[in-house]
Coordinates of C-alpha atoms in Angstrom, one line a residue:
M181 CA -36.5 15.6 -22.3
T182 CA -35.5 18.5 -24.9
S183 CA -31.8 18.7 -26.4
S184 CA -31.4 21.9 -24.1
D185 CA -32.4 19.7 -21.0
D186 CA -29.6 17.2 -22.1
D187 CA -27.0 19.8 -22.7
A188 CA -27.9 21.3 -19.1
M189 CA -27.3 18.0 -17.4
T190 CA -24.4 17.1 -19.3
L191 CA -22.5 20.6 -18.6
G192 CA -23.8 21.4 -15.2
D193 CA -25.4 18.4 -13.5
T194 CA -23.7 15.4 -11.9
V195 CA -26.0 12.4 -11.2
P196 CA -25.2 11.1 -7.9
F197 CA -24.0 7.6 -7.7
V198 CA -22.7 5.0 -5.2
L199 CA -18.8 4.7 -5.2
L200 CA -17.8 1.0 -4.3
L201 CA -14.7 0.4 -2.9
G202 CA -12.8 -2.6 -1.6
L203 CA -10.7 -2.4 1.5
T204 CA -8.4 -5.5 2.7
G205 CA -5.4 -6.1 4.7
G206 CA -3.6 -9.0 6.7
I207 CA -4.2 -9.9 10.1
G208 CA -2.4 -7.0 12.5
S209 CA -2.4 -4.7 9.4
G210 CA -4.7 -2.4 11.2
K211 CA -7.5 -2.7 8.6
S212 CA -10.3 -2.4 11.4
T213 CA -8.9 1.1 12.5
V214 CA -8.5 2.2 9.0
S215 CA -12.3 1.2 8.5
G216 CA -13.5 3.1 11.5
L217 CA -11.6 6.2 10.5
L218 CA -13.3 5.8 7.0
V219 CA -16.7 5.7 8.7
R220 CA -15.9 9.1 10.7
R221 CA -15.4 10.5 7.2
G222 CA -18.8 9.3 6.0
A223 CA -18.2 6.3 4.4
V224 CA -20.8 3.2 4.9
V225 CA -18.6 0.1 5.8
I226 CA -20.0 -3.5 4.8
D227 CA -17.8 -5.7 7.0
A228 CA -17.2 -9.1 6.0
D229 CA -16.0 -10.4 9.4
E230 CA -19.0 -8.7 11.2
V231 CA -21.4 -10.4 8.8
T232 CA -19.6 -13.7 9.4
R233 CA -20.1 -13.4 13.1
E234 CA -23.8 -12.9 12.3
V235 CA -24.3 -16.0 10.0
Q236 CA -22.5 -18.1 12.5
T237 CA -24.6 -17.2 15.5
P238 CA -26.9 -19.8 17.0
G239 CA -30.0 -19.7 14.4
G240 CA -27.8 -18.3 11.7
P241 CA -27.7 -20.0 8.3
A242 CA -24.1 -21.3 8.9
Y243 CA -24.3 -22.3 12.5
Q244 CA -25.6 -25.9 12.2
G245 CA -23.6 -26.7 9.3
I246 CA -20.3 -25.8 11.4
V247 CA -21.4 -27.7 14.4
D248 CA -21.9 -30.7 12.4
R249 CA -18.7 -30.5 10.6
F250 CA -16.5 -29.7 13.6
G251 CA -18.4 -31.1 16.5
T252 CA -19.7 -29.6 19.8
G253 CA -16.2 -29.0 21.2
I254 CA -16.0 -25.7 19.3
L255 CA -18.8 -24.4 21.2
A256 CA -18.7 -22.1 24.4
V257 CA -20.7 -22.9 27.4
D258 CA -23.7 -20.5 26.0
G259 CA -23.9 -22.5 22.8
T260 CA -22.2 -19.8 20.6
I261 CA -19.3 -20.8 18.4
D262 CA -16.0 -20.1 20.3
R263 CA -14.0 -18.5 17.5
P264 CA -10.5 -18.8 18.9
A265 CA -11.2 -22.6 19.4
L266 CA -12.4 -22.9 15.8
A267 CA -9.4 -20.9 14.6
K268 CA -7.0 -23.1 16.2
I269 CA -8.3 -26.0 14.1
V270 CA -8.8 -24.5 10.8
F271 CA -5.6 -22.4 10.6
N272 CA -3.4 -25.5 11.1
D273 CA -5.4 -27.7 8.8
G274 CA -6.2 -26.5 5.1
D275 CA -8.8 -29.0 4.7
A276 CA -10.6 -27.8 7.5
L277 CA -10.3 -24.4 6.6
A278 CA -11.7 -24.9 3.0
A279 CA -14.6 -26.8 4.7
L280 CA -15.3 -23.7 6.9
N281 CA -15.2 -21.3 4.0
A282 CA -17.5 -23.5 1.9
L283 CA -20.1 -23.6 4.9
T284 CA -19.8 -19.6 5.7
H285 CA -18.9 -17.6 2.4
P286 CA -22.1 -18.3 0.7
H287 CA -24.3 -16.8 3.4
V288 CA -21.7 -13.9 3.8
G289 CA -21.7 -13.1 0.1
R290 CA -25.6 -12.9 0.2
V291 CA -25.9 -10.9 3.3
M292 CA -23.2 -8.5 1.7
A293 CA -25.1 -8.3 -1.7
E294 CA -28.3 -7.3 0.0
R295 CA -26.7 -4.7 1.9
M296 CA -24.9 -3.2 -1.1
A297 CA -28.2 -3.4 -2.9
A298 CA -29.6 -1.2 -0.2
E299 CA -27.3 1.4 -0.9
A300 CA -27.3 1.3 -4.8
E301 CA -29.5 4.3 -5.3
T302 CA -27.5 6.6 -2.9
D303 CA -24.4 8.8 -3.6
H304 CA -22.5 7.3 -0.5
V305 CA -19.0 5.8 -0.5
V306 CA -19.5 2.3 0.3
V307 CA -16.6 0.3 1.2
L308 CA -16.3 -3.6 1.4
D309 CA -14.1 -4.7 4.4
I310 CA -13.0 -8.0 3.1
P311 CA -10.1 -9.8 4.6
L312 CA -9.9 -12.3 1.8
L313 CA -10.6 -9.8 -0.8
V314 CA -7.6 -10.9 -2.9
E315 CA -8.0 -14.6 -2.5
S316 CA -11.9 -14.3 -3.7
S317 CA -11.4 -11.3 -6.2
H318 CA -13.2 -13.7 -8.7
R319 CA -16.3 -13.5 -6.5
Q320 CA -16.2 -9.9 -5.9
P321 CA -18.5 -7.1 -7.7
A322 CA -17.1 -4.3 -9.9
M323 CA -15.3 -1.7 -7.7
A324 CA -13.9 1.6 -8.3
G325 CA -10.8 0.7 -6.4
V326 CA -9.1 -1.3 -3.7
I327 CA -7.5 -0.1 -0.7
V328 CA -4.6 -2.1 0.9
V329 CA -3.8 -1.6 4.6
D330 CA -0.2 -2.6 4.9
A331 CA 2.4 -3.3 7.5
P332 CA 5.6 -5.3 7.6
E333 CA 4.8 -9.1 8.9
E334 CA 7.1 -8.4 11.9
V335 CA 5.0 -5.3 12.8
A336 CA 1.8 -7.4 12.2
V337 CA 2.6 -10.4 14.3
A338 CA 4.0 -8.0 17.4
R339 CA 0.2 -6.3 17.3
V340 CA -1.5 -9.7 17.1
V341 CA 0.5 -11.0 20.0
E342 CA -0.1 -7.8 22.0
Q343 CA -3.5 -7.0 21.2
R344 CA -5.1 -10.4 21.0
G345 CA -2.9 -12.3 23.4
M346 CA -2.3 -14.9 20.3
A347 CA 1.1 -17.0 20.3
P348 CA 3.4 -15.9 17.8
A349 CA 3.4 -19.2 16.0
D350 CA -0.4 -19.0 15.9
A351 CA -0.2 -15.4 14.3
R352 CA 2.4 -16.6 11.7
A353 CA -0.1 -19.5 10.9
R354 CA -2.9 -16.9 10.3
I355 CA -0.6 -14.8 8.2
A356 CA 0.5 -18.1 6.2
A357 CA -3.4 -18.8 5.5
Q358 CA -4.0 -15.5 3.7
A359 CA -2.5 -13.9 0.6
S360 CA 0.9 -12.9 0.8
R361 CA 1.9 -9.2 1.3
E362 CA 3.2 -9.0 -2.0
E363 CA -0.2 -10.4 -3.5
R364 CA -2.3 -7.7 -1.7
L365 CA 0.0 -4.9 -2.9
A366 CA 0.0 -6.0 -6.6
R367 CA -3.8 -5.9 -6.1
A368 CA -3.9 -2.4 -4.7
D369 CA -5.3 1.0 -6.1
F370 CA -4.2 2.8 -3.0
V371 CA -2.0 1.8 -0.1
V372 CA -2.4 2.8 3.4
D373 CA 0.9 2.5 5.1
N374 CA 0.3 1.4 8.8
S375 CA 4.0 0.9 9.9
A376 CA 4.3 3.4 12.4
S377 CA 2.0 5.7 15.0
L378 CA -1.7 6.4 15.2
D379 CA -1.0 10.0 14.0
H380 CA 0.8 8.7 10.8
L381 CA -2.1 6.3 10.3
A382 CA -4.7 9.0 10.6
A383 CA -2.6 11.2 8.0
E384 CA -2.6 8.2 5.7
V385 CA -6.3 7.9 5.9
G386 CA -6.8 11.5 5.1
R387 CA -4.5 11.1 2.1
C388 CA -6.7 8.0 1.0
W389 CA -10.1 9.9 1.5
A390 CA -8.8 12.7 -0.7
W391 CA -8.0 9.9 -3.3
I392 CA -11.5 8.6 -2.8
Q393 CA -13.2 12.3 -3.4
G394 CA -10.9 12.2 -6.8
L395 CA -12.9 9.2 -7.9
R396 CA -16.0 11.2 -8.0
T397 CA -14.6 12.5 -11.4
E398 CA -14.7 9.0 -13.0
A399 CA -17.4 6.6 -14.1
P400 CA -19.2 4.8 -11.0
A401 CA -18.9 1.3 -10.3
A402 CA -22.3 0.0 -9.5
P403 CA -22.8 -3.0 -7.1

């Protein structure tokens, strides 16, 4: 390549690169809704919860270890893991939760790394949807920014009770087991407020998407 070619690339061309972002929020924050709205705008979402379900299915790499640790009482009649039953155990017992994470997270991390690698040569906006992003930040790849979906605790509890049929005490136990609202906000590069209506949330995601496009002028964060 000649010096004139170098100048032309510097002045006129932009080499496409993948833009890697994190997305997180506490239970009941509406993170999944935000994730879906970002997909509609063209983002590629790699969902840690979805991957967790995959590795915990019968035959999946985490399945047998979980059954060995927690017993067949956590299984549904079809042999799949009854996630609400397992949740009732681990979200009221810190040691049990740590054991479940140790059995699951390495497999989730491997699958997510594979999916990130598949996007590495693209110019996509890739969003890592990770509920425990703040708690596991030391294990995360370099990202161009972190998006936090935020809602007051009382709003989050009311949503979980209404939408999932969870008892308020169980909802609060889930919240207590995650990073605090303040810890997530301290990690945020962009905050999506989800304390009001769906129309308000859609506008917030539009504002977020504009911010994401602005990151294209900055250096890429490779997976």
